[in-house]
Coordinates of C-alpha atoms in Angstrom, one line a residue:
M1321 CA 0.0 0.0 0.0
T1322 CA 1.2 3.5 -0.7
I1323 CA -0.4 6.7 0.4
Y1324 CA -1.1 9.0 -2.6
S1325 CA -3.4 11.6 -1.0
Q1326 CA -4.7 12.7 2.3
N1327 CA -7.8 14.6 3.3
T1328 CA -7.5 18.1 4.7
S1329 CA -8.3 16.3 7.9
P1330 CA -5.2 14.4 8.9
E1331 CA -7.4 11.9 10.6
I1332 CA -8.7 10.5 7.3
I1333 CA -6.3 8.5 5.1
Q1334 CA -6.7 7.7 1.4
I1335 CA -4.4 5.0 0.0
E1336 CA -4.1 3.2 -3.3
D1337 CA -3.8 -0.6 -3.2
N1338 CA -3.8 -3.6 -5.5
I1339 CA -5.1 -7.2 -5.2
Y1340 CA -4.7 -10.0 -7.6
S1341 CA -7.9 -11.7 -8.6
A1342 CA -7.8 -15.3 -9.8
Y1343 CA -11.4 -15.0 -10.8
L1344 CA -10.9 -12.0 -13.0
N1345 CA -7.4 -13.1 -14.0
R1346 CA -6.0 -9.6 -13.4
T1347 CA -4.7 -7.3 -10.7
V1348 CA -7.5 -5.1 -9.4
K1349 CA -6.7 -1.5 -8.3
L1350 CA -8.4 -0.3 -5.1
T1351 CA -8.8 3.0 -3.4
L1352 CA -9.2 2.7 0.4
I1353 CA -10.4 5.5 2.7
Y1354 CA -10.3 5.1 6.5
P1355 CA -9.6 7.0 9.7
K1356 CA -6.0 7.1 10.9
K1357 CA -7.2 5.9 14.3
N1358 CA -9.6 3.1 13.9
N1359 CA -11.0 0.1 15.7
S1360 CA -14.2 -1.4 14.3
L1361 CA -15.0 0.0 10.9
Q1362 CA -18.2 0.0 8.9
L1363 CA -17.5 -1.4 5.4
V1364 CA -18.8 0.4 2.3
I1365 CA -17.6 -1.0 -1.1
F1366 CA -18.2 0.9 -4.3
N1367 CA -17.8 -0.2 -7.9
D1368 CA -16.1 2.3 -10.1
G1369 CA -13.5 3.4 -7.6
Q1370 CA -11.6 5.2 -10.3
D1371 CA -14.2 7.9 -10.0
F1372 CA -13.6 8.6 -6.3
E1373 CA -11.8 11.9 -6.9
S1374 CA -14.6 13.4 -9.0
L1375 CA -17.2 12.1 -6.6
K1376 CA -15.3 13.8 -3.7
I1377 CA -15.9 10.8 -1.5
R1378 CA -12.8 11.5 0.6
Q1379 CA -13.9 15.0 1.3
W1380 CA -17.5 14.0 2.2
I1381 CA -16.2 11.3 4.5
A1382 CA -13.9 13.8 6.3
S1383 CA -16.7 16.3 6.6
L1384 CA -19.3 13.8 7.9
S1385 CA -16.7 12.3 10.3
D1386 CA -15.8 15.8 11.7
E1387 CA -19.5 16.4 12.2
N1388 CA -19.9 13.0 14.0
K1389 CA -22.6 12.1 11.6
I1390 CA -21.2 8.7 10.4
S1391 CA -19.6 5.8 12.1
P1392 CA -15.9 5.1 11.4
I1393 CA -15.7 3.8 7.9
L1394 CA -13.6 1.7 5.6
C1395 CA -14.6 2.9 2.2
V1396 CA -13.3 0.8 -0.7
G1397 CA -13.4 1.7 -4.4
I1398 CA -12.9 -1.1 -6.9
H1399 CA -11.4 0.4 -10.0
A1400 CA -12.9 -0.8 -13.3
N1401 CA -10.8 -1.1 -16.5
E1402 CA -11.5 -1.7 -20.1
E1403 CA -13.4 -4.9 -19.2
R1404 CA -16.1 -2.9 -17.3
L1405 CA -18.9 -3.7 -19.7
Q1406 CA -18.2 -7.4 -19.2
E1407 CA -17.4 -7.5 -15.5
Y1408 CA -20.4 -5.4 -14.3
G1409 CA -23.9 -6.6 -14.8
T1410 CA -25.9 -9.5 -13.4
A1411 CA -24.0 -12.6 -12.4
S1412 CA -26.6 -15.2 -13.5
Q1413 CA -27.2 -13.8 -16.9
A1414 CA -25.5 -11.6 -19.5
D1415 CA -27.6 -9.1 -21.5
Y1416 CA -28.9 -9.6 -25.0
K1417 CA -25.6 -8.3 -26.4
N1418 CA -23.6 -10.7 -24.1
R1419 CA -22.4 -7.8 -22.0
G1420 CA -21.8 -8.7 -18.4
N1421 CA -20.5 -12.1 -19.3
K1422 CA -17.8 -11.7 -16.5
A1423 CA -20.2 -10.4 -13.9
H1424 CA -20.2 -13.8 -12.1
Q1425 CA -16.4 -13.6 -11.8
H1426 CA -16.7 -10.0 -10.5
S1427 CA -19.2 -11.2 -7.9
N1428 CA -16.8 -14.0 -6.9
F1429 CA -14.0 -11.5 -6.7
V1430 CA -15.9 -9.3 -4.3
L1431 CA -17.2 -12.1 -2.1
K1432 CA -14.4 -14.6 -2.1
E1433 CA -11.2 -12.5 -2.6
L1434 CA -11.8 -8.8 -1.7
L1435 CA -13.9 -9.3 1.5
P1436 CA -11.4 -11.8 3.0
Y1437 CA -8.5 -9.5 2.2
L1438 CA -10.2 -6.5 3.8
E1439 CA -11.2 -8.5 6.9
N1440 CA -7.7 -9.8 7.3
T1441 CA -6.2 -6.3 6.9
F1442 CA -8.7 -4.2 8.9
L1443 CA -11.0 -4.7 11.8
V1444 CA -14.2 -4.8 9.8
S1445 CA -17.5 -4.7 11.7
S1446 CA -19.7 -7.8 11.1
E1447 CA -22.9 -5.9 11.8
N1448 CA -23.3 -3.8 8.6
K1449 CA -21.7 -4.2 5.2
V1450 CA -22.7 -2.0 2.3
M1451 CA -22.4 -2.4 -1.5
A1452 CA -22.9 0.5 -3.8
G1453 CA -22.3 1.7 -7.4
F1454 CA -23.1 4.1 -10.2
S1455 CA -24.9 3.3 -13.5
L1456 CA -23.8 -0.2 -14.6
G1457 CA -21.8 -0.4 -11.4
G1458 CA -25.1 0.3 -9.5
L1459 CA -26.8 -2.6 -11.3
S1460 CA -23.8 -4.8 -10.3
A1461 CA -24.0 -3.7 -6.7
M1462 CA -27.7 -4.5 -6.5
D1463 CA -27.2 -7.9 -8.0
I1464 CA -24.3 -8.8 -5.7
A1465 CA -26.1 -7.5 -2.6
W1466 CA -29.5 -9.1 -3.5
N1467 CA -27.8 -12.5 -4.0
S1468 CA -25.7 -12.2 -0.8
P1469 CA -28.1 -10.9 1.9
K1470 CA -26.1 -12.5 4.7
V1471 CA -23.1 -10.5 3.7
F1472 CA -24.5 -7.1 2.6
T1473 CA -27.3 -5.6 4.7
K1474 CA -27.5 -2.4 2.6
V1475 CA -27.1 -1.5 -1.1
G1476 CA -26.9 1.9 -2.8
V1477 CA -27.8 2.3 -6.5
F1478 CA -27.0 5.7 -8.1
S1479 CA -28.6 6.1 -11.6
G1480 CA -28.6 2.3 -11.9
A1481 CA -28.5 0.7 -15.3
L1482 CA -31.7 -1.2 -14.4
W1483 CA -32.8 -1.4 -18.0
W1484 CA -30.4 -4.3 -18.5
R1485 CA -32.4 -6.6 -20.7
Q1486 CA -32.4 -10.1 -22.1
K1487 CA -34.1 -9.1 -25.4
S1488 CA -33.8 -6.2 -27.8
E1489 CA -36.7 -4.0 -28.6
E1490 CA -36.5 -5.2 -32.2
D1491 CA -36.9 -8.8 -30.9
G1492 CA -40.0 -8.0 -28.9
Y1493 CA -38.7 -6.7 -25.6
T1494 CA -41.3 -5.9 -23.0
D1495 CA -40.8 -4.2 -19.6
E1496 CA -42.8 -6.9 -17.9
N1497 CA -40.7 -9.9 -19.0
D1498 CA -37.2 -8.8 -20.1
R1499 CA -35.6 -6.5 -17.5
I1500 CA -33.1 -8.9 -16.0
I1501 CA -32.7 -7.5 -12.5
H1502 CA -36.4 -7.1 -12.1
N1503 CA -36.8 -10.8 -13.0
I1504 CA -34.1 -11.7 -10.5
V1505 CA -35.8 -9.8 -7.7
R1506 CA -39.2 -11.0 -8.7
K1507 CA -38.1 -14.7 -8.4
G1508 CA -36.3 -14.0 -5.1
N1509 CA -37.5 -13.8 -1.5
Y1510 CA -37.7 -11.3 1.3
H1511 CA -34.3 -10.9 3.1
Q1512 CA -34.8 -9.8 6.7
N1513 CA -32.9 -6.6 7.6
Q1514 CA -31.8 -5.8 4.1
Q1515 CA -32.3 -2.2 3.0
F1516 CA -32.1 -0.4 -0.3
W1517 CA -31.2 3.2 -1.4
F1518 CA -32.0 4.4 -4.9
E1519 CA -31.1 7.6 -6.7
A1520 CA -32.3 8.8 -10.1
G1521 CA -32.0 12.2 -11.8
T1522 CA -34.7 13.8 -13.9
N1523 CA -32.1 14.5 -16.5
D1524 CA -30.4 11.1 -16.3
E1525 CA -31.5 10.5 -19.9
T1526 CA -34.2 11.4 -22.4
S1527 CA -35.4 7.9 -23.4
D1528 CA -39.0 7.0 -22.7
R1529 CA -39.7 3.5 -24.0
N1530 CA -43.4 3.3 -23.0
H1531 CA -44.1 7.0 -23.8
N1532 CA -45.7 7.6 -20.4
G1533 CA -43.8 10.9 -19.9
I1534 CA -41.4 9.5 -17.4
I1535 CA -37.8 8.8 -18.5
D1536 CA -36.7 5.2 -18.4
A1537 CA -34.1 5.7 -15.7
I1538 CA -36.8 6.7 -13.2
D1539 CA -39.4 4.2 -14.5
D1540 CA -36.9 1.3 -14.2
T1541 CA -36.0 2.4 -10.7
L1542 CA -39.6 2.8 -9.5
D1543 CA -40.6 -0.5 -11.0
L1544 CA -37.7 -2.3 -9.2
M1545 CA -38.9 -0.7 -6.0
K1546 CA -42.4 -2.1 -6.7
E1547 CA -40.9 -5.6 -7.0
L1548 CA -39.2 -5.2 -3.7
E1549 CA -42.4 -3.9 -2.1
K1550 CA -44.2 -7.1 -3.3
H1551 CA -41.8 -9.1 -1.2
G1552 CA -42.7 -7.0 1.9
Y1553 CA -40.1 -4.3 1.9
Q1554 CA -41.5 -1.0 3.0
K1555 CA -41.0 2.3 1.2
N1556 CA -39.4 5.0 3.3
K1557 CA -38.3 2.4 5.7
D1558 CA -36.5 -0.5 3.9
I1559 CA -36.5 1.3 0.6
I1560 CA -35.3 4.9 0.2
Y1561 CA -35.7 6.8 -3.1
R1562 CA -34.0 10.1 -3.9
Q1563 CA -35.1 11.7 -7.1
V1564 CA -32.8 14.6 -8.0
E1565 CA -34.5 17.4 -9.9
G1566 CA -32.2 18.4 -12.8
G1567 CA -29.9 15.6 -11.8
E1568 CA -27.8 14.1 -14.6
H1569 CA -26.0 10.9 -15.3
N1570 CA -22.6 12.0 -14.0
Q1571 CA -20.3 12.2 -11.0
Q1572 CA -21.3 15.8 -10.1
T1573 CA -24.9 14.7 -9.5
W1574 CA -23.9 11.6 -7.6
S1575 CA -21.5 13.6 -5.4
K1576 CA -24.2 16.0 -4.4
V1577 CA -26.3 13.2 -2.8
M1578 CA -23.3 11.3 -1.5
P1579 CA -23.6 12.8 2.1
E1580 CA -27.2 11.6 2.2
F1581 CA -26.3 8.2 1.1
L1582 CA -23.4 7.8 3.5
T1583 CA -25.5 9.1 6.4
W1584 CA -28.2 6.6 5.5
A1585 CA -25.7 3.8 5.1
I1586 CA -23.6 4.2 8.2
G1587 CA -25.1 7.2 10.1
K1588 CA -24.9 7.4 13.8

């Protein structure tokens, strides 16, 4: 590990690390943020850790820590590379273009390689582990957490690529049958104590597949929340939704709501 930057608060350290993944057959770059003095740490893992600087995650953690609004945190960013479209997705099924065909390997990396490494290196709390991500990384986070409820008690999905589909529109795609993550959740079961946080911006995109006046990014998010509610999860309790007026599909929008997410995820 080598320190490459520190927060304005000397109590918060940001380091760059690497871990070799046999599942992904590559060395995975990590960004780790944690307090200089730490005992038990709440673990939050993000996909797309290469975006941590533009997301200002280090600054937000320092500010929230200084204000005593969050518990001590080990924040881990998994850097994606040129294989992102293959490694992120849904582990059980690639999309209709065969994207996400390495998502199963990415899930195994997180669960079987990264987690043991972190738990052997830091004193990670067993009470609350969080998985989160942005866009396609958000879809991946949702899939990993949903399929590992005994590991991840909370999941954060920022502008999730929840449109991920098994059939193209030209081949007869329908919302009801072909959105992969919706089908996965629909076929699943209620996981006690698991909670979900979703964000979507009103300017995330312009597409409106069903011409109902609501962009797909919001429709897909609300529909996934409905699937969760069918299992017994309660909105505003187990499911939190943050719709950002004017919010776009970028790090600037996601950074603005990051304090809300972190406070929800590991707030005191």
